[in-house]
């Protein structure tokens, strides 16, 4: 059905009379004053008589219709009507003139007028009857609606498009809501139905924030302001579903505008993140739990644990025990040496020699970036008390995220970090001292009866051999020889124990003199070759003498221990090769190589410690005390040398002894006190490969 109408269409009603006192000049529609009066009005105005002729038109009507006033006057109104409306309009006009009254024309209809240029324009028309004398006119106020109609069309189209898109978006998982400028819901997709529980039918037209009891962290106005300013907003909202359940959504909102920039609606896309948030909350709570447990463990640990940074070992973190061990407060950020100085603390080795900064484990670990374990130091506090400690240190590499923590923020990205642990070993040291004391007493007490036993066994054998007394039966001779061997072994063990107690007490003294080490090595080989038939002892040595400042007796003891071990720990026999070579101008190295049982890798670090034996040595049933190497290394170190080894389980071992050579300049020199150096070797943890 066509709902369009031409200009003007009368309806039933009554004509208006002129008010009392109306200026008489205005009674004439063609008078200039009447004309001027009409020109003042903003709408296009035309006056039509009962015959449908245009009798007056104001200036604005020329703008709307494109005709000048002269062109309009006297013309039939048909001039301004599109062809298709002319007949029906004439009918309406006749009707209107019968009962004229003030009213808008064609309510609910879309009216059109014809312009001079042939174009049609949408118009809105108000009609007003005017009786002048005995004549009846109609004044029609015509408003050009082109712009409004266009805007309305666009608006309808946009909303239609959004609705279509909204339909498509029904497939989306997210809740998608379209709200008009008054927050009334225009679109509610299936995602929204699923999430909130209201059907689209129930939700449409409701005020969304009220329906969902939306809670915005910064307040609703903040969202509105952001939307107005930037056209969009993103953030988290808490909303209440139909069943009362609280949901947290990640919301993205954007304004939808028409071409003129008028806000048509707000598009809101909400994603339910309640589950994610719940999991995050749980994870945070769990993490906090773990952290507090770790912190508790860290604080309660019986060792002093400090996290330090940078080459000066600045303190980052420390547990309670740090205060106990140092007897002073090491303040966060304070470099290690500054801390020692400010509290008059000194650190020494076991012999009491003060250690320089380059020797302190806390600083070494940061410089060398290598783990150091169980190193012995002594802390001398300001009050003079001494604390023996075992120090272990571990270089740390922290992930950048770990450095975000409050206390680690001051750490530069490339700065070295280390964890340093000081363990108070006073009780161990006391137990050790007791053990040493016992060993010393036992060894001394054993010495005299052992000497008697050895002496008498030897005397019995020798005197009988010489024909003094009755000859011995073979079993008696064998028993005596067994006694002699046993007592010799016991005497050797007692000597080792005595050496150990001397070493611990700092009384193991060297009698050093310049001597060639090559003949000494050959002599040891000569002495030990007869003790085995299954091993071939070989020596590779340079022709020239290699003179070092040595205690020949003690060096022989060292070499004897190494060669005896090579024999003992190669139960299948085979070659035992000794090599001697100069290491540059400054040193000589002696190596003892066997192809025996070797030392398990995991125990290599501990071999050389007091009474330390490898598990495979015991498994093979090879007897030993674990003292020989400990003493050997202490003796070599007392010579200013170094003892180390390389070994592979099941393939054999090579032990090395490096001694400084005695040379004209720069080498080892005989000095006063050199033969009487008090040195207690500490079991170095770095033994092994
Ligand atoms: P022991 O009296 O036990 O031989 P040492 O102090 O001489 O004591 O040696 C300590 C430990 O080192 C030995 O018990 C053994 O486990 C290991 N060991 C020493 N030398 C060798 C070697 N040549 N081959 C294999 N293991 C060896």
XYZ file of C-alpha atoms and ligand atoms in Angstrom:
716
model
C 0.000 0.000 0.000
C 1.348 3.419 -0.961
C 1.537 5.654 2.107
C 2.902 8.705 0.268
C 0.860 11.863 -0.245
C 1.262 15.175 -2.119
C 0.765 18.698 -0.734
C -1.601 19.579 0.981
C -4.341 17.121 1.986
C -7.286 18.407 4.015
C -9.044 16.508 6.734
C -12.326 17.162 8.511
C -12.292 20.163 10.931
C -13.302 23.814 11.383
C -11.802 27.013 9.888
C -10.011 29.439 12.224
C -11.298 33.077 12.472
C -8.910 35.995 12.635
C -8.215 37.185 16.126
C -9.665 40.557 17.242
C -7.268 43.497 16.522
C -5.540 41.724 13.632
C -3.839 44.481 11.513
C -6.071 45.277 8.537
C -3.040 45.338 6.143
C -2.610 41.663 6.753
C -6.135 40.961 5.654
C -4.891 41.229 2.073
C -2.762 38.176 1.297
C -1.047 39.962 -1.543
C -0.065 43.023 0.518
C 3.715 43.608 0.924
C 3.371 43.679 4.717
C 1.758 40.236 4.712
C 4.530 39.093 2.440
C 7.244 40.515 4.735
C 5.583 38.891 7.672
C 5.703 35.484 5.999
C 9.342 35.992 5.050
C 10.224 36.174 8.722
C 9.176 32.580 9.301
C 11.796 29.796 8.979
C 9.677 27.269 7.108
C 8.544 27.524 3.509
C 5.023 28.982 3.585
C 2.530 28.994 0.761
C -1.029 30.324 0.766
C -3.567 28.518 -1.382
C -7.113 29.636 -2.197
C -10.161 27.453 -2.562
C -9.481 26.971 -6.268
C -6.136 25.478 -5.429
C -4.145 28.461 -6.708
C -1.042 29.736 -5.034
C -1.812 33.257 -3.858
C 1.241 33.878 -1.724
C 4.644 32.314 -0.994
C 7.499 33.451 1.274
C 11.203 33.668 0.496
C 11.964 30.256 2.062
C 9.574 28.536 -0.353
C 11.822 29.619 -3.241
C 14.686 27.791 -1.489
C 12.653 24.624 -0.968
C 10.883 24.457 -4.364
C 13.400 26.261 -6.591
C 10.789 28.700 -8.028
C 10.895 32.442 -7.481
C 7.912 33.989 -5.743
C 6.741 35.467 -9.079
C 6.889 32.075 -10.735
C 4.751 30.601 -7.990
C 2.042 33.227 -7.595
C -1.120 32.472 -9.533
C 0.031 28.937 -10.356
C -2.026 25.890 -9.554
C -0.813 23.974 -6.541
C -0.370 21.045 -8.932
C 2.906 22.698 -9.846
C 4.365 21.565 -6.561
C 2.834 18.091 -6.517
C 4.326 15.010 -8.080
C 2.060 13.905 -10.938
C 0.861 10.728 -9.184
C -0.593 12.625 -6.220
C -2.479 15.352 -8.065
C -5.901 13.658 -8.381
C -6.080 12.320 -4.894
C -4.908 15.652 -3.545
C -7.671 17.563 -5.284
C -10.174 15.283 -3.505
C -8.515 15.869 -0.119
C -8.395 19.639 -0.726
C -12.090 19.877 -1.480
C -12.737 17.930 1.652
C -10.473 20.141 3.765
C -12.058 23.380 2.623
C -15.382 22.079 3.816
C -14.108 21.763 7.411
C -10.729 23.518 7.695
C -8.699 23.473 10.947
C -5.099 23.683 12.126
C -3.368 20.326 11.898
C -0.346 18.536 10.531
C -0.920 16.956 7.227
C -0.753 13.280 6.322
C 0.055 11.959 9.794
C 2.026 8.727 9.537
C 2.486 9.227 5.792
C 5.577 10.115 3.863
C 4.806 13.293 1.903
C 6.693 14.500 -1.164
C 6.864 17.786 -3.081
C 8.012 18.442 -6.657
C 10.793 20.940 -7.218
C 11.274 23.155 -10.232
C 14.216 21.010 -11.286
C 11.900 17.975 -11.411
C 13.362 16.382 -8.256
C 11.129 15.145 -5.470
C 11.834 16.009 -1.859
C 10.377 14.505 1.335
C 8.424 17.113 3.263
C 6.489 17.607 6.454
C 3.499 19.919 6.170
C 1.323 21.738 8.694
C -1.959 23.178 7.449
C -3.719 26.179 8.819
C -6.980 27.614 7.437
C -7.191 31.394 7.090
C -10.474 33.201 6.580
C -10.040 36.719 5.260
C -13.340 38.470 4.864
C -15.499 36.004 3.020
C -12.625 34.156 1.456
C -11.048 31.024 2.803
C -7.354 30.235 2.310
C -5.064 27.570 3.533
C -1.554 28.349 4.754
C 0.753 25.385 4.406
C 4.059 25.385 6.261
C 6.352 23.063 4.291
C 9.556 21.701 5.826
C 12.217 19.980 3.701
C 12.857 16.628 5.370
C 15.564 15.389 2.989
C 18.360 15.419 5.582
C 16.278 13.871 8.386
C 14.900 11.140 6.145
C 18.397 10.250 5.010
C 19.629 10.052 8.607
C 16.659 7.898 9.589
C 17.285 5.556 6.685
C 20.938 5.205 7.614
C 20.096 4.581 11.217
C 17.602 1.872 10.376
C 20.073 0.262 7.987
C 22.877 0.272 10.508
C 20.776 -1.241 13.238
C 19.507 -3.810 10.780
C 23.098 -4.653 9.840
C 24.093 -4.935 13.466
C 21.192 -7.224 14.121
C 22.203 -9.396 11.163
C 25.785 -9.418 12.379
C 24.496 -10.155 15.852
C 22.740 -13.181 14.464
C 25.998 -14.355 12.968
C 27.643 -13.702 16.277
C 25.216 -16.097 17.878
C 27.647 -18.744 16.859
C 30.341 -17.056 18.919
C 31.225 -18.447 22.298
C 31.417 -14.981 23.910
C 28.416 -13.099 25.238
C 27.639 -10.331 22.741
C 25.305 -7.555 23.787
C 24.207 -4.476 21.865
C 22.819 -1.608 23.954
C 21.109 1.567 22.809
C 22.305 4.923 24.182
C 19.963 4.457 27.158
C 21.583 1.097 27.919
C 18.558 -0.877 26.781
C 19.492 -4.232 25.348
C 19.023 -4.408 21.566
C 20.828 -7.659 20.950
C 21.552 -10.593 23.229
C 23.286 -13.481 21.501
C 23.251 -17.121 22.436
C 26.587 -16.748 24.199
C 24.904 -14.227 26.509
C 21.995 -16.611 27.071
C 24.424 -19.363 27.951
C 26.540 -17.219 30.242
C 23.889 -15.246 32.092
C 20.857 -17.550 31.916
C 18.320 -15.041 30.497
C 16.870 -15.785 27.061
C 17.111 -13.094 24.393
C 13.378 -12.557 24.716
C 13.698 -11.877 28.413
C 16.712 -9.655 28.082
C 15.787 -7.434 25.121
C 14.693 -3.962 26.179
C 16.040 -4.298 29.743
C 18.730 -1.984 31.082
C 21.783 -4.198 30.827
C 23.767 -2.904 33.815
C 20.744 -3.271 36.046
C 19.848 -6.710 34.754
C 23.382 -7.982 35.273
C 24.074 -5.882 38.385
C 27.355 -4.992 36.710
C 30.144 -3.952 39.012
C 32.989 -2.055 37.349
C 36.177 -1.555 39.338
C 36.452 2.175 38.568
C 32.698 2.802 38.504
C 30.276 2.873 35.600
C 30.982 6.509 34.857
C 34.623 5.749 34.170
C 33.559 3.325 31.446
C 31.158 5.853 30.004
C 33.829 8.532 30.009
C 36.347 6.221 28.308
C 33.767 5.251 25.681
C 33.014 8.876 24.953
C 36.681 9.830 24.849
C 38.153 6.910 22.960
C 35.163 5.156 21.500
C 36.105 1.929 23.278
C 36.840 0.406 26.657
C 38.396 -2.830 27.872
C 38.408 -4.200 31.351
C 37.067 -6.656 33.837
C 33.511 -6.654 35.139
C 31.802 -8.616 37.835
C 28.221 -9.520 37.013
C 25.418 -11.561 38.519
C 23.722 -14.296 36.496
C 20.070 -15.200 36.595
C 20.716 -17.960 39.146
C 22.630 -15.558 41.407
C 26.027 -16.894 40.362
C 28.791 -14.273 40.250
C 30.832 -14.172 37.046
C 33.974 -12.267 36.172
C 34.096 -11.275 32.515
C 36.746 -9.765 30.336
C 34.717 -7.066 28.598
C 35.430 -5.166 25.392
C 33.042 -2.372 24.568
C 32.870 -0.065 21.574
C 30.528 2.693 20.472
C 28.674 2.258 17.182
C 28.130 5.623 15.431
C 26.275 6.651 12.248
C 27.948 8.640 9.470
C 27.180 11.885 11.220
C 28.924 10.636 14.339
C 25.709 10.144 16.289
C 25.963 7.285 18.828
C 23.612 4.517 17.806
C 24.561 1.805 20.234
C 27.278 0.219 22.339
C 28.612 -3.179 21.399
C 29.777 -5.234 24.356
C 31.645 -8.539 24.064
C 32.091 -10.372 27.325
C 34.209 -13.447 27.920
C 33.727 -15.478 31.049
C 37.046 -15.654 32.875
C 35.668 -16.718 36.271
C 37.263 -20.153 35.964
C 40.601 -18.687 34.886
C 40.494 -16.183 37.740
C 39.572 -18.952 40.197
C 42.508 -21.062 39.013
C 44.798 -18.053 39.219
C 43.602 -17.342 42.745
C 44.225 -20.952 43.697
C 47.660 -20.935 42.057
C 48.519 -17.684 43.841
C 47.391 -19.098 47.157
C 49.387 -22.268 46.529
C 52.446 -20.277 45.521
C 52.115 -18.096 48.587
C 51.899 -21.287 50.657
C 55.013 -22.722 49.034
C 56.843 -19.457 49.424
C 56.018 -19.132 53.064
C 57.127 -22.731 53.619
C 60.370 -22.076 51.759
C 60.890 -18.874 53.691
C 60.322 -20.727 56.930
C 62.768 -23.449 55.929
C 65.281 -20.835 54.831
C 64.945 -18.926 58.088
C 65.085 -21.994 60.307
C 68.008 -23.717 58.579
C 70.826 -24.473 60.995
C 73.356 -23.115 58.480
C 74.049 -19.486 57.746
C 72.754 -18.971 54.217
C 73.455 -15.741 52.379
C 72.610 -14.716 48.839
C 75.240 -12.296 47.577
C 75.685 -10.336 44.366
C 78.417 -8.595 42.406
C 82.180 -8.931 42.759
C 82.065 -7.374 46.245
C 79.526 -9.953 47.463
C 76.815 -7.469 48.391
C 74.265 -9.060 50.685
C 70.827 -9.586 49.168
C 69.249 -12.124 51.499
C 70.297 -13.798 54.707
C 68.647 -16.132 57.180
C 68.687 -15.887 60.966
C 71.671 -18.189 61.326
C 73.877 -15.632 59.549
C 73.658 -13.434 62.631
C 74.452 -16.377 64.912
C 77.480 -17.525 62.926
C 79.063 -14.098 62.451
C 77.972 -12.734 65.795
C 77.029 -9.533 63.988
C 74.354 -8.074 61.742
C 75.259 -8.196 58.048
C 73.096 -5.510 56.561
C 71.349 -5.903 53.226
C 73.344 -4.217 50.468
C 76.595 -4.240 52.465
C 79.643 -5.702 50.667
C 81.265 -8.674 52.407
C 84.631 -7.057 53.206
C 82.939 -3.903 54.491
C 80.840 -6.104 56.755
C 83.935 -7.913 58.090
C 85.766 -4.626 58.642
C 82.890 -2.864 60.341
C 82.564 -5.701 62.859
C 86.306 -6.429 63.218
C 85.845 -9.983 61.998
C 88.791 -11.886 60.532
C 88.822 -15.151 58.604
C 91.709 -17.582 58.789
C 92.577 -21.086 57.683
C 92.790 -23.961 60.152
C 96.340 -23.054 61.047
C 95.226 -19.579 62.024
C 96.763 -17.818 59.021
C 94.538 -14.912 58.059
C 93.064 -15.328 54.580
C 93.326 -12.558 52.018
C 90.278 -11.387 50.036
C 91.333 -13.507 47.039
C 91.203 -16.647 49.225
C 87.802 -16.113 50.844
C 85.216 -18.546 49.509
C 82.473 -15.879 49.590
C 84.431 -13.741 47.131
C 86.087 -16.563 45.194
C 82.814 -18.098 44.117
C 81.690 -14.829 42.524
C 84.997 -14.409 40.726
C 85.480 -17.998 39.594
C 81.799 -18.832 39.046
C 82.423 -22.401 40.189
C 80.897 -24.315 43.054
C 83.105 -24.692 46.114
C 82.118 -27.296 48.640
C 83.031 -27.906 52.262
C 86.000 -25.599 52.471
C 87.382 -25.104 55.965
C 87.689 -21.598 57.372
C 87.825 -20.143 60.844
C 85.909 -17.044 61.838
C 87.536 -14.839 64.458
C 84.905 -12.501 65.842
C 85.493 -9.099 67.405
C 85.359 -10.617 70.924
C 88.198 -12.985 69.969
C 86.035 -16.119 69.866
C 86.893 -18.603 67.138
C 84.355 -20.482 65.085
C 85.430 -23.295 62.770
C 83.190 -23.372 59.720
C 82.736 -25.404 56.581
C 81.959 -23.078 53.705
C 80.143 -24.120 50.554
C 79.248 -21.768 47.776
C 77.236 -22.090 44.627
C 77.162 -19.613 41.734
C 73.547 -18.914 40.780
C 71.933 -17.991 37.537
C 68.492 -16.587 38.106
C 65.861 -16.183 35.439
C 65.046 -12.513 34.741
C 61.562 -13.014 36.245
C 63.118 -14.105 39.508
C 64.865 -10.754 39.724
C 61.520 -8.928 39.832
C 61.088 -9.799 43.504
C 61.270 -6.921 45.943
C 64.608 -7.863 47.436
C 66.303 -8.854 44.190
C 65.346 -5.795 42.215
C 68.681 -4.097 42.880
C 70.525 -6.812 40.963
C 71.828 -5.786 37.553
C 71.119 -8.256 34.751
C 74.723 -9.455 34.281
C 75.794 -9.358 37.922
C 77.147 -12.632 39.319
C 75.101 -14.128 42.137
C 76.025 -16.805 44.634
C 74.581 -18.686 47.547
C 77.102 -18.993 50.359
C 76.587 -21.402 53.242
C 78.624 -21.271 56.450
C 78.210 -24.310 58.621
C 79.336 -24.089 62.234
C 81.371 -27.258 62.785
C 82.385 -26.610 66.389
C 80.765 -29.852 67.642
C 82.373 -31.843 64.812
C 85.705 -30.236 65.499
C 85.411 -31.113 69.192
C 84.560 -34.717 68.353
C 87.475 -34.729 65.906
C 89.842 -33.445 68.515
C 88.716 -36.162 70.911
C 89.258 -38.764 68.202
C 92.717 -37.369 67.434
C 93.569 -37.452 71.075
C 92.444 -41.040 71.353
C 94.399 -42.011 68.223
C 97.482 -40.335 69.559
C 97.255 -42.091 72.929
C 96.455 -45.471 71.352
C 99.334 -45.191 68.878
C 101.812 -44.253 71.592
C 100.620 -47.036 73.855
C 100.837 -49.563 71.018
C 104.363 -48.628 70.082
C 106.230 -50.216 73.017
C 104.499 -53.626 73.131
C 104.677 -53.777 69.320
C 108.390 -53.092 69.343
C 108.806 -55.882 71.886
C 106.693 -58.283 69.808
C 108.605 -57.495 66.609
C 111.930 -57.718 68.360
C 111.204 -61.044 70.030
C 109.767 -62.648 66.905
C 112.809 -61.560 64.923
C 115.175 -62.734 67.669
C 113.530 -66.170 67.848
C 113.854 -66.652 64.097
C 117.395 -65.355 63.852
C 118.774 -67.163 66.907
C 117.230 -70.486 65.808
C 118.721 -69.997 62.337
C 122.106 -69.572 63.935
C 121.713 -72.876 65.791
C 120.966 -71.422 69.209
C 118.383 -73.615 70.891
C 116.410 -76.584 69.467
C 115.446 -76.319 65.786
C 111.902 -75.175 65.017
C 109.283 -77.453 63.486
C 108.040 -76.062 60.120
C 104.664 -75.040 61.631
C 106.476 -73.176 64.413
C 108.618 -71.280 61.888
C 105.524 -70.382 59.795
C 103.688 -69.145 62.903
C 106.662 -67.022 63.899
C 106.940 -65.562 60.390
C 103.190 -64.727 60.504
C 103.702 -62.996 63.850
C 106.600 -61.031 62.406
C 104.605 -59.923 59.317
C 101.601 -58.977 61.447
C 103.637 -56.943 63.878
C 105.400 -55.183 60.992
C 102.024 -54.244 59.524
C 100.831 -53.089 62.922
C 103.986 -51.044 63.417
C 103.454 -49.369 60.024
C 99.860 -48.580 60.948
C 100.937 -47.186 64.288
C 103.452 -44.963 62.497
C 100.704 -43.727 60.214
C 98.485 -42.976 63.184
C 101.295 -41.169 64.905
C 101.954 -39.146 61.765
C 98.280 -38.310 61.672
C 98.240 -37.039 65.225
C 101.432 -35.087 64.569
C 99.835 -33.564 61.530
C 96.697 -32.604 63.423
C 98.780 -31.098 66.202
C 100.978 -29.250 63.699
C 104.035 -31.183 64.784
C 104.829 -33.033 61.555
C 108.131 -31.535 60.617
C 110.131 -31.923 57.431
C 113.865 -32.269 57.265
C 114.388 -30.787 53.822
C 117.580 -30.813 51.797
C 118.398 -30.495 48.114
C 118.196 -33.926 46.483
C 117.677 -35.489 43.050
C 114.235 -37.099 42.977
C 115.071 -39.592 40.178
C 117.271 -41.966 42.239
C 114.743 -41.711 45.046
C 112.003 -42.968 42.735
C 114.235 -45.768 41.444
C 115.048 -46.781 44.990
C 111.364 -47.084 45.927
C 110.777 -49.224 42.833
C 113.739 -51.433 43.649
C 112.451 -51.942 47.186
C 108.894 -52.735 46.199
C 109.385 -54.871 43.065
C 110.294 -57.951 45.171
C 106.971 -57.667 47.050
C 105.042 -58.712 43.929
C 105.427 -61.235 41.140
C 102.323 -60.213 39.199
C 103.209 -56.566 38.660
C 106.027 -55.108 36.602
C 107.243 -51.812 37.981
C 108.705 -49.596 35.268
C 110.373 -46.204 35.512
C 110.616 -43.590 32.761
C 112.908 -40.791 33.781
C 115.059 -38.133 32.077
C 118.818 -38.466 32.171
C 119.459 -35.144 33.907
C 119.016 -34.794 37.638
C 115.906 -33.074 38.926
C 116.855 -31.488 42.200
C 114.219 -30.389 44.664
C 114.254 -29.291 48.240
C 112.852 -32.413 49.874
C 112.663 -34.482 52.985
C 113.820 -37.748 51.320
C 112.360 -39.933 54.045
C 108.916 -38.279 53.778
C 108.950 -38.209 49.966
C 109.816 -41.897 49.977
C 106.873 -42.461 52.299
C 104.625 -40.674 49.776
C 105.933 -42.644 46.783
C 105.810 -45.908 48.689
C 102.168 -45.301 49.499
C 101.358 -44.538 45.846
C 103.220 -47.566 44.462
C 101.854 -49.908 47.137
C 98.342 -48.693 46.320
C 98.976 -49.218 42.583
C 99.978 -52.813 43.354
C 97.246 -53.399 45.929
C 94.421 -52.002 43.800
C 95.448 -53.967 40.672
C 94.598 -57.440 42.009
C 94.895 -58.908 38.486
C 98.492 -57.718 38.236
C 99.954 -55.882 35.235
C 102.385 -53.022 34.676
C 102.789 -50.164 37.125
C 104.505 -47.299 35.344
C 106.296 -44.459 37.097
C 107.179 -41.393 35.032
C 109.231 -38.409 36.029
C 109.393 -35.253 33.965
C 110.236 -31.616 34.463
C 107.224 -29.316 34.316
C 108.887 -26.245 32.788
C 111.782 -24.768 34.727
C 109.967 -24.645 37.997
C 108.685 -28.067 38.879
C 108.977 -31.809 38.571
C 106.041 -34.158 38.199
C 106.065 -37.816 39.221
C 103.192 -40.029 38.104
C 102.239 -43.553 39.162
C 99.940 -45.324 36.714
C 98.157 -48.639 37.179
C 95.481 -50.615 35.321
C 93.574 -51.733 38.355
C 90.095 -51.293 39.773
C 90.077 -47.494 39.572
C 87.978 -45.177 41.741
C 84.223 -44.663 41.210
C 83.593 -41.193 39.801
C 81.091 -40.209 42.479
C 83.650 -40.817 45.231
C 86.637 -39.165 43.610
C 85.948 -35.862 45.356
C 86.217 -37.473 48.771
C 89.256 -39.700 48.230
C 92.156 -38.231 50.145
C 90.008 -37.386 53.154
C 90.885 -38.951 56.507
C 89.960 -42.668 56.653
C 88.218 -42.293 53.328
C 88.095 -45.452 51.227
C 86.270 -46.118 47.955
C 83.428 -48.633 48.039
C 84.944 -50.789 45.269
C 88.141 -51.221 47.358
C 86.058 -52.737 50.147
C 83.988 -54.778 47.673
C 87.191 -56.358 46.351
C 88.144 -57.210 49.940
C 91.347 -55.158 49.735
C 92.480 -54.091 53.163
C 93.400 -50.538 54.039
C 92.845 -47.696 56.449
C 92.253 -44.684 54.242
C 95.118 -42.822 55.907
C 97.989 -43.177 53.432
C 96.738 -40.737 50.820
C 95.651 -38.233 53.428
C 99.153 -38.178 54.857
C 100.775 -38.283 51.417
C 98.909 -35.231 50.286
C 99.621 -33.347 53.477
C 103.312 -34.148 53.073
C 103.380 -33.084 49.409
C 101.590 -29.845 50.269
C 104.071 -29.249 53.045
C 106.731 -29.476 50.340
C 104.909 -26.692 48.521
C 103.654 -29.220 45.976
C 100.368 -30.743 44.908
C 98.978 -34.272 44.764
C 96.062 -35.239 42.534
C 94.790 -38.136 40.470
C 92.847 -39.224 37.446
C 90.928 -42.447 37.584
C 88.288 -44.474 35.826
C 86.569 -47.289 37.601
C 87.571 -50.681 36.154
C 90.350 -49.176 33.989
C 92.933 -47.871 36.410
C 94.298 -44.781 38.073
C 97.175 -42.344 37.718
C 98.377 -40.385 40.715
C 100.487 -37.234 40.219
C 102.879 -35.485 42.555
C 104.153 -32.068 41.546
C 107.068 -30.603 43.485
C 108.825 -27.272 43.048
C 112.358 -27.648 41.637
C 115.301 -26.102 43.319
C 116.724 -23.706 40.791
C 119.208 -20.854 40.686
C 116.673 -18.065 40.641
C 112.975 -17.969 41.189
C 112.663 -21.596 42.325
C 112.344 -23.158 45.709
C 115.029 -21.842 48.074
C 116.314 -23.193 51.302
C 115.289 -20.747 53.935
C 115.480 -20.681 57.640
C 112.425 -22.290 59.165
C 111.814 -24.258 56.003
C 112.765 -27.514 57.603
C 110.594 -26.885 60.577
C 107.433 -25.569 58.917
C 104.390 -26.319 60.964
C 101.758 -27.357 58.533
C 98.568 -29.172 59.098
C 97.119 -30.128 55.776
C 93.391 -29.816 55.533
C 91.478 -32.420 53.561
C 91.010 -30.463 50.403
C 87.661 -31.094 48.778
C 89.166 -30.528 45.375
C 91.033 -33.832 45.418
C 90.318 -35.980 42.440
C 90.287 -35.117 38.797
P 94.236 -47.449 51.948
O 94.969 -47.815 53.134
O 92.776 -47.704 52.052
O 94.812 -47.929 50.704
P 94.849 -44.760 51.023
O 94.688 -43.499 51.768
O 96.179 -45.076 50.537
O 94.256 -45.873 51.993
O 93.858 -44.722 49.838
C 92.565 -44.271 50.089
C 91.588 -44.967 49.153
O 91.835 -44.523 47.841
C 91.746 -46.438 49.060
O 91.094 -47.129 50.109
C 91.189 -46.767 47.723
O 89.802 -46.835 47.807
C 91.572 -45.548 46.917
N 92.799 -45.753 46.148
C 94.040 -45.270 46.417
N 94.891 -45.596 45.451
C 94.219 -46.313 44.542
C 94.542 -46.925 43.289
N 95.769 -46.890 42.798
N 93.571 -47.572 42.625
C 92.314 -47.617 43.110
N 91.932 -47.044 44.285
C 92.881 -46.411 44.981
